[in-house]
Amino acid sequence: GSVPNHTPKEEFGELVAALPHKQQSILDLRLYHGFWLPEHWIPGTIVFQRRFTPRPDDVILASYPKCGTTWLKALAFAVMARDAHPPAHPDHPLRRLNPHECIPFIDEIFAGGEDAKLDLLPSPRLMNTHLPFSLLPDPVTNSNGGTCRVVYVCRDPKDMAVSLWHFLRRRHPDLAFAATFESVCDGTVPVGPVWDHALSHWRASVTNPDRVLFLKYEDLLRDSAGNVRRLAAFMGRPFSADEEAAGAIEEVVELCSFEKMKGLEVNKAGTSGAYKAMPRDAFFRKGVAGDWANHMSPEMAARLDAVVREKLQGTGLAF
Ligand code: A3P
């Protein structure tokens, strides 16, 4: 077993130092089992893989960064907590807390050696990760039952690239869009390549649709209510006919809408727990599909589309 008086960082330091390295903007990335992970996550990821004990009613919200994590966290929380916290209530936790404060971020929790916090959470637990499916702990990913549920949200990589650039620019104002774009295209972005990340979850959702729900940011925008209904049913908390008739789904959609969330005092000022380095308002920028057109030339867009199309060819997944 692991040595309890060593931190994961000390215990796995040599392993991490031997991995291929790439400096990307504000982060040091290391290639770990095919994905460019932020260096400081890797020891925690190993501990997560070895020690995490899923509960059958756990729901893990998974995403590629900048693809709708914050929104999915808000929606899932609002759905799961709706008996104790009716979404229309003026004092709903999501009106007082940033979504990242309502749901623990597994990767940062393990990176900080704080995994005992997860054991203390009451069931059903909601947690989130940016890891690809292939790097989740075996008891979560194996197919012989006993596993928990995973909800994944992806997004057009072109809009992800634009969102990522704006996000990184909050720390590095001089960062050029072209640099972020190149990193996205060659996969050297946090937890990249984005296509392999989405594909790992996509394949799991095809093999095991009761265990892995695959959502798209654009679908959430187009049909918020329909996707909240699906999400609730998948998480084992379907809306009853009475709830539907009373407008409960619309109340969740409204509570979690971009305009509502962006306008909240709690989402404007300060930084949030799991992302201490980032101001809370960095998670609420524009909230639309297609903003890539304002940042990329048609040639750049065609180039990224071609890379993604080639990588996803024959998989059934497309953006
Ligand atoms: P943009 O930068 O394109 O506006 P993540 O939460 O994974 O970091 O993703 C952030 C992206 O989701 C940002 O995209 C952000 O504006 C958008 N977003 C955040 N909250 C949202 C909400 N409630 N509804 C729709 N989009 C939201």
Short mmCIF file of C-alpha atoms and ligand atoms in Angstrom, two decimals:
data_model
loop_
_atom_site.label_atom_id
_atom_site.label_comp_id
_atom_site.label_asym_id
_atom_site.label_seq_id
_atom_site.Cartn_x
_atom_site.Cartn_y
_atom_site.Cartn_z
CA GLY A 1 0.00 0.00 0.00
CA SER A 2 0.93 3.65 -0.02
CA VAL A 3 3.05 5.23 2.68
CA PRO A 4 0.72 7.37 4.77
CA ASN A 5 3.38 9.78 6.07
CA HIS A 6 4.41 10.74 2.54
CA THR A 7 2.31 13.13 0.53
CA PRO A 8 1.27 11.88 -2.92
CA LYS A 9 3.52 14.57 -4.36
CA GLU A 10 6.53 13.11 -2.56
CA GLU A 11 5.52 9.51 -3.19
CA PHE A 12 5.05 9.89 -6.95
CA GLY A 13 7.51 12.73 -7.60
CA GLU A 14 9.98 10.58 -9.52
CA LEU A 15 7.29 9.03 -11.66
CA VAL A 16 5.93 12.46 -12.59
CA ALA A 17 9.38 13.88 -13.31
CA ALA A 18 10.04 11.08 -15.82
CA LEU A 19 6.94 11.87 -17.93
CA PRO A 20 7.13 13.96 -21.12
CA HIS A 21 6.76 17.63 -20.22
CA LYS A 22 5.32 20.66 -21.95
CA GLN A 23 4.89 24.17 -20.68
CA GLN A 24 1.53 25.53 -21.75
CA SER A 25 0.69 29.06 -20.75
CA ILE A 26 0.05 29.06 -17.00
CA LEU A 27 0.52 25.31 -16.56
CA ASP A 28 3.15 22.61 -16.63
CA LEU A 29 1.69 19.63 -18.47
CA ARG A 30 2.85 16.01 -18.36
CA LEU A 31 1.81 13.28 -20.76
CA TYR A 32 0.17 10.60 -18.64
CA HIS A 33 -1.45 7.59 -20.35
CA GLY A 34 -2.08 9.58 -23.50
CA PHE A 35 -3.33 12.81 -21.91
CA TRP A 36 -1.57 16.09 -21.06
CA LEU A 37 -2.42 16.44 -17.39
CA PRO A 38 -1.53 19.46 -15.27
CA GLU A 39 1.58 18.26 -13.51
CA HIS A 40 0.29 19.01 -10.03
CA TRP A 41 -2.74 16.72 -10.58
CA ILE A 42 -0.87 13.53 -11.38
CA PRO A 43 0.02 12.32 -7.87
CA GLY A 44 -3.56 12.94 -6.83
CA THR A 45 -4.87 11.19 -9.93
CA ILE A 46 -2.89 8.09 -8.99
CA VAL A 47 -4.25 8.18 -5.45
CA PHE A 48 -7.77 8.69 -6.85
CA GLN A 49 -7.32 5.65 -9.09
CA ARG A 50 -6.07 3.52 -6.23
CA ARG A 51 -8.18 4.60 -3.32
CA PHE A 52 -11.50 5.90 -4.54
CA THR A 53 -14.43 3.76 -3.50
CA PRO A 54 -17.49 4.64 -5.51
CA ARG A 55 -20.91 4.32 -3.96
CA PRO A 56 -23.63 2.91 -6.23
CA ASP A 57 -25.58 6.18 -6.09
CA ASP A 58 -22.58 8.44 -6.78
CA VAL A 59 -22.81 10.72 -9.79
CA ILE A 60 -19.53 11.93 -11.27
CA LEU A 61 -19.85 14.96 -13.54
CA ALA A 62 -17.07 14.80 -16.11
CA SER A 63 -16.09 17.37 -18.68
CA TYR A 64 -13.36 18.81 -20.76
CA PRO A 65 -12.49 22.22 -19.24
CA LYS A 66 -14.44 25.15 -20.75
CA CYS A 67 -17.15 22.91 -22.18
CA GLY A 68 -19.94 23.58 -19.69
CA THR A 69 -18.66 22.23 -16.36
CA THR A 70 -20.09 25.10 -14.34
CA TRP A 71 -23.48 24.81 -15.99
CA LEU A 72 -23.63 21.03 -15.60
CA LYS A 73 -22.67 21.34 -11.94
CA ALA A 74 -25.44 23.86 -11.36
CA LEU A 75 -28.06 21.81 -13.22
CA ALA A 76 -27.15 18.52 -11.55
CA PHE A 77 -27.08 20.11 -8.12
CA ALA A 78 -30.42 21.83 -8.65
CA VAL A 79 -31.98 18.55 -9.81
CA MET A 80 -30.58 16.37 -7.03
CA ALA A 81 -31.26 18.85 -4.22
CA ARG A 82 -34.73 19.92 -5.35
CA ASP A 83 -36.68 18.41 -2.44
CA ALA A 84 -34.62 20.20 0.20
CA HIS A 85 -34.07 23.25 -2.01
CA PRO A 86 -36.92 24.05 -4.41
CA PRO A 87 -35.33 25.78 -7.41
CA ALA A 88 -37.64 28.79 -7.26
CA HIS A 89 -36.81 29.52 -3.63
CA PRO A 90 -35.16 32.95 -3.24
CA ASP A 91 -32.62 31.51 -0.81
CA HIS A 92 -31.56 28.57 -3.01
CA PRO A 93 -27.88 27.64 -2.42
CA LEU A 94 -27.13 28.42 -6.08
CA ARG A 95 -28.16 32.02 -5.40
CA ARG A 96 -25.69 32.22 -2.51
CA LEU A 97 -22.86 30.00 -3.72
CA ASN A 98 -20.89 29.57 -6.89
CA PRO A 99 -21.67 26.15 -8.50
CA HIS A 100 -18.06 25.11 -7.84
CA GLU A 101 -18.71 25.59 -4.13
CA CYS A 102 -21.73 23.28 -4.24
CA ILE A 103 -19.97 20.30 -5.83
CA PRO A 104 -16.42 19.14 -4.99
CA PHE A 105 -13.82 19.01 -7.75
CA ILE A 106 -12.21 15.58 -7.42
CA ASP A 107 -8.96 16.40 -9.22
CA GLU A 108 -8.15 19.37 -7.00
CA ILE A 109 -9.27 17.55 -3.86
CA PHE A 110 -6.92 14.65 -4.53
CA ALA A 111 -4.14 16.98 -5.70
CA GLY A 112 -4.43 18.71 -2.33
CA GLY A 113 -4.47 15.42 -0.39
CA GLU A 114 -7.92 16.25 0.94
CA ASP A 115 -9.72 13.11 -0.24
CA ALA A 116 -11.09 12.38 3.23
CA LYS A 117 -13.51 15.21 2.47
CA LEU A 118 -15.23 13.01 -0.11
CA ASP A 119 -15.76 10.22 2.44
CA LEU A 120 -17.66 12.63 4.65
CA LEU A 121 -20.16 13.62 1.98
CA PRO A 122 -23.68 12.27 2.45
CA SER A 123 -25.12 10.05 -0.28
CA PRO A 124 -25.96 10.51 -3.04
CA ARG A 125 -22.66 12.25 -3.76
CA LEU A 126 -22.20 14.63 -6.66
CA MET A 127 -18.58 15.29 -7.65
CA ASN A 128 -16.81 16.49 -10.75
CA THR A 129 -13.65 15.67 -12.65
CA HIS A 130 -11.84 16.78 -15.79
CA LEU A 131 -10.25 13.37 -16.30
CA PRO A 132 -10.89 11.27 -19.39
CA PHE A 133 -12.94 8.13 -18.79
CA SER A 134 -9.86 5.95 -19.24
CA LEU A 135 -8.16 7.57 -16.24
CA LEU A 136 -11.08 7.16 -13.84
CA PRO A 137 -10.67 4.50 -11.12
CA ASP A 138 -11.33 0.94 -12.19
CA PRO A 139 -14.35 0.47 -9.90
CA VAL A 140 -15.99 3.39 -11.76
CA THR A 141 -15.17 2.25 -15.28
CA ASN A 142 -15.40 -1.55 -15.14
CA SER A 143 -18.48 -2.99 -16.71
CA ASN A 144 -19.49 -5.63 -14.18
CA GLY A 145 -21.94 -3.57 -12.20
CA GLY A 146 -21.37 -1.88 -8.87
CA THR A 147 -20.10 1.17 -10.69
CA CYS A 148 -21.50 4.63 -10.22
CA ARG A 149 -22.87 7.00 -12.85
CA VAL A 150 -20.92 9.42 -14.99
CA VAL A 151 -22.38 12.42 -16.84
CA TYR A 152 -20.14 13.96 -19.49
CA VAL A 153 -20.53 17.28 -21.24
CA CYS A 154 -18.61 18.18 -24.39
CA ARG A 155 -18.64 21.16 -26.72
CA ASP A 156 -17.53 22.19 -30.19
CA PRO A 157 -13.73 22.31 -29.81
CA LYS A 158 -13.64 25.65 -31.65
CA ASP A 159 -15.79 27.28 -28.97
CA MET A 160 -13.82 25.45 -26.29
CA ALA A 161 -10.61 26.95 -27.71
CA VAL A 162 -12.06 30.47 -27.61
CA SER A 163 -13.40 29.97 -24.09
CA LEU A 164 -10.07 28.55 -22.92
CA TRP A 165 -8.16 31.48 -24.35
CA HIS A 166 -10.37 34.01 -22.58
CA PHE A 167 -10.01 32.02 -19.37
CA LEU A 168 -6.21 31.78 -19.57
CA ARG A 169 -6.00 35.45 -20.44
CA ARG A 170 -7.37 36.31 -17.03
CA ARG A 171 -3.95 35.21 -15.73
CA HIS A 172 -1.85 35.95 -18.83
CA PRO A 173 -3.24 39.09 -20.48
CA ASP A 174 -0.61 38.94 -23.23
CA LEU A 175 -1.48 35.42 -24.36
CA ALA A 176 -2.18 35.39 -28.11
CA PHE A 177 -5.20 33.49 -29.38
CA ALA A 178 -2.99 31.87 -32.02
CA ALA A 179 -0.88 30.22 -29.30
CA THR A 180 -3.90 28.69 -27.56
CA PHE A 181 -5.30 27.62 -30.92
CA GLU A 182 -2.08 25.80 -31.84
CA SER A 183 -2.06 24.00 -28.48
CA VAL A 184 -5.65 22.87 -28.98
CA CYS A 185 -4.81 21.61 -32.48
CA ASP A 186 -1.81 19.57 -31.32
CA GLY A 187 -3.51 18.37 -28.14
CA THR A 188 -1.12 20.00 -25.68
CA VAL A 189 -3.84 21.62 -23.59
CA PRO A 190 -4.84 20.60 -20.06
CA VAL A 191 -6.29 17.03 -20.23
CA GLY A 192 -5.92 17.16 -24.02
CA PRO A 193 -6.21 16.11 -26.72
CA VAL A 194 -9.83 17.18 -26.54
CA TRP A 195 -10.96 14.62 -29.15
CA ASP A 196 -9.46 11.68 -27.24
CA HIS A 197 -11.02 13.01 -24.04
CA ALA A 198 -14.49 13.20 -25.56
CA LEU A 199 -14.01 9.88 -27.31
CA SER A 200 -13.15 8.03 -24.10
CA HIS A 201 -16.43 9.13 -22.55
CA TRP A 202 -18.34 8.69 -25.81
CA ARG A 203 -17.27 5.05 -26.13
CA ALA A 204 -18.23 4.37 -22.53
CA SER A 205 -21.65 5.93 -23.09
CA VAL A 206 -22.24 3.76 -26.14
CA THR A 207 -21.17 0.58 -24.34
CA ASN A 208 -22.94 1.37 -21.12
CA PRO A 209 -25.71 3.94 -21.63
CA ASP A 210 -27.20 3.31 -18.19
CA ARG A 211 -23.90 4.26 -16.58
CA VAL A 212 -22.55 7.07 -18.78
CA LEU A 213 -24.67 9.93 -20.12
CA PHE A 214 -23.10 11.95 -22.93
CA LEU A 215 -24.32 15.53 -23.27
CA LYS A 216 -23.38 18.37 -25.57
CA TYR A 217 -23.23 22.03 -24.58
CA GLU A 218 -24.97 23.00 -27.81
CA ASP A 219 -27.83 20.57 -27.11
CA LEU A 220 -28.17 22.00 -23.62
CA LEU A 221 -28.54 25.46 -25.14
CA ARG A 222 -31.01 24.31 -27.81
CA ASP A 223 -33.20 22.19 -25.59
CA SER A 224 -32.42 22.91 -21.95
CA ALA A 225 -35.65 21.42 -20.60
CA GLY A 226 -35.37 18.20 -22.59
CA ASN A 227 -31.81 17.66 -21.45
CA VAL A 228 -32.60 18.45 -17.81
CA ARG A 229 -35.36 15.83 -18.01
CA ARG A 230 -32.86 13.30 -19.39
CA LEU A 231 -30.25 14.24 -16.81
CA ALA A 232 -32.70 13.81 -13.93
CA ALA A 233 -33.92 10.44 -15.18
CA PHE A 234 -30.36 9.26 -15.72
CA MET A 235 -29.30 10.30 -12.21
CA GLY A 236 -32.19 8.29 -10.77
CA ARG A 237 -34.24 11.36 -9.86
CA PRO A 238 -36.81 11.63 -12.68
CA PHE A 239 -39.32 14.46 -12.58
CA SER A 240 -42.78 13.18 -11.73
CA ALA A 241 -45.77 14.11 -13.85
CA ASP A 242 -46.90 16.44 -11.06
CA GLU A 243 -43.52 18.14 -10.95
CA GLU A 244 -43.51 18.55 -14.71
CA ALA A 245 -47.01 20.00 -14.63
CA ALA A 246 -45.94 22.43 -11.92
CA GLY A 247 -43.06 23.67 -14.09
CA ALA A 248 -40.23 22.20 -11.99
CA ILE A 249 -37.99 21.58 -15.00
CA GLU A 250 -38.37 25.15 -16.23
CA GLU A 251 -37.55 26.38 -12.73
CA VAL A 252 -34.27 24.44 -12.77
CA VAL A 253 -33.43 25.77 -16.24
CA GLU A 254 -34.22 29.32 -15.12
CA LEU A 255 -32.19 29.05 -11.90
CA CYS A 256 -29.16 27.80 -13.85
CA SER A 257 -29.51 30.03 -16.90
CA PHE A 258 -26.43 31.91 -17.99
CA GLU A 259 -27.97 35.35 -17.50
CA LYS A 260 -29.28 34.53 -14.04
CA MET A 261 -26.05 32.98 -12.85
CA LYS A 262 -23.81 35.65 -14.33
CA GLY A 263 -25.89 38.34 -12.68
CA LEU A 264 -25.56 36.94 -9.16
CA GLU A 265 -23.35 38.81 -6.75
CA VAL A 266 -21.69 35.55 -5.68
CA ASN A 267 -20.57 34.86 -9.25
CA LYS A 268 -19.07 38.29 -9.77
CA ALA A 269 -16.58 38.93 -7.02
CA GLY A 270 -13.78 36.93 -5.43
CA THR A 271 -12.40 33.49 -6.17
CA SER A 272 -13.99 30.13 -5.60
CA GLY A 273 -12.72 27.26 -3.46
CA ALA A 274 -11.82 24.65 -6.03
CA TYR A 275 -10.32 27.15 -8.47
CA LYS A 276 -8.56 29.41 -5.99
CA ALA A 277 -6.47 30.97 -8.69
CA MET A 278 -9.38 32.17 -10.80
CA PRO A 279 -11.90 34.92 -10.20
CA ARG A 280 -15.46 33.57 -10.11
CA ASP A 281 -16.64 35.74 -12.96
CA ALA A 282 -14.12 34.00 -15.26
CA PHE A 283 -16.58 31.10 -15.41
CA PHE A 284 -19.36 33.24 -16.88
CA ARG A 285 -18.24 34.95 -20.05
CA LYS A 286 -20.64 34.77 -22.99
CA GLY A 287 -22.43 31.43 -22.80
CA VAL A 288 -23.28 30.94 -26.46
CA ALA A 289 -22.49 28.58 -29.33
CA GLY A 290 -20.51 29.83 -32.31
CA ASP A 291 -18.41 32.59 -30.72
CA TRP A 292 -15.43 30.99 -32.50
CA ALA A 293 -16.42 32.96 -35.61
CA ASN A 294 -15.37 36.15 -33.81
CA HIS A 295 -11.87 34.85 -33.11
CA MET A 296 -10.80 32.50 -35.91
CA SER A 297 -10.40 32.90 -39.60
CA PRO A 298 -12.41 30.46 -41.72
CA GLU A 299 -9.07 28.73 -42.48
CA MET A 300 -8.31 28.19 -38.81
CA ALA A 301 -11.81 26.86 -38.20
CA ALA A 302 -11.53 24.49 -41.16
CA ARG A 303 -8.15 23.27 -39.92
CA LEU A 304 -9.34 22.42 -36.40
CA ASP A 305 -12.54 20.89 -37.79
CA ALA A 306 -10.45 18.70 -40.09
CA VAL A 307 -8.20 17.52 -37.26
CA VAL A 308 -11.19 16.64 -35.11
CA ARG A 309 -13.10 15.02 -37.96
CA GLU A 310 -10.14 12.84 -38.83
CA LYS A 311 -9.61 11.76 -35.22
CA LEU A 312 -13.29 10.96 -34.72
CA GLN A 313 -13.84 9.29 -38.06
CA GLY A 314 -15.89 6.11 -37.77
CA THR A 315 -16.57 6.56 -34.05
CA GLY A 316 -20.13 7.84 -34.33
CA LEU A 317 -19.13 11.00 -32.47
CA ALA A 318 -19.13 14.32 -34.30
CA PHE A 319 -19.21 17.98 -33.36
P1 A3P B 1 -17.73 30.98 -22.88
O1 A3P B 1 -16.34 31.33 -22.48
O2 A3P B 1 -17.82 30.55 -24.31
O3 A3P B 1 -18.73 32.02 -22.55
P2 A3P B 1 -16.56 25.58 -17.84
O4 A3P B 1 -17.66 25.77 -16.86
O5 A3P B 1 -16.39 24.17 -18.28
O6 A3P B 1 -15.30 26.22 -17.38
O7 A3P B 1 -17.01 26.31 -19.18
C1 A3P B 1 -17.13 27.70 -19.21
C2 A3P B 1 -18.02 28.09 -20.36
O8 A3P B 1 -19.39 27.81 -20.00
C3 A3P B 1 -17.94 29.56 -20.64
O9 A3P B 1 -18.17 29.68 -22.04
C4 A3P B 1 -19.09 30.09 -19.80
O10 A3P B 1 -19.55 31.35 -20.19
C5 A3P B 1 -20.14 29.02 -20.03
N1 A3P B 1 -21.16 28.96 -18.99
C6 A3P B 1 -20.99 29.09 -17.65
N2 A3P B 1 -22.15 29.02 -17.01
C7 A3P B 1 -23.10 28.82 -17.95
C8 A3P B 1 -24.52 28.69 -17.90
N3 A3P B 1 -25.18 28.73 -16.76
N4 A3P B 1 -25.17 28.51 -19.07
C9 A3P B 1 -24.51 28.48 -20.25
N5 A3P B 1 -23.17 28.62 -20.35
C10 A3P B 1 -22.47 28.79 -19.22
#
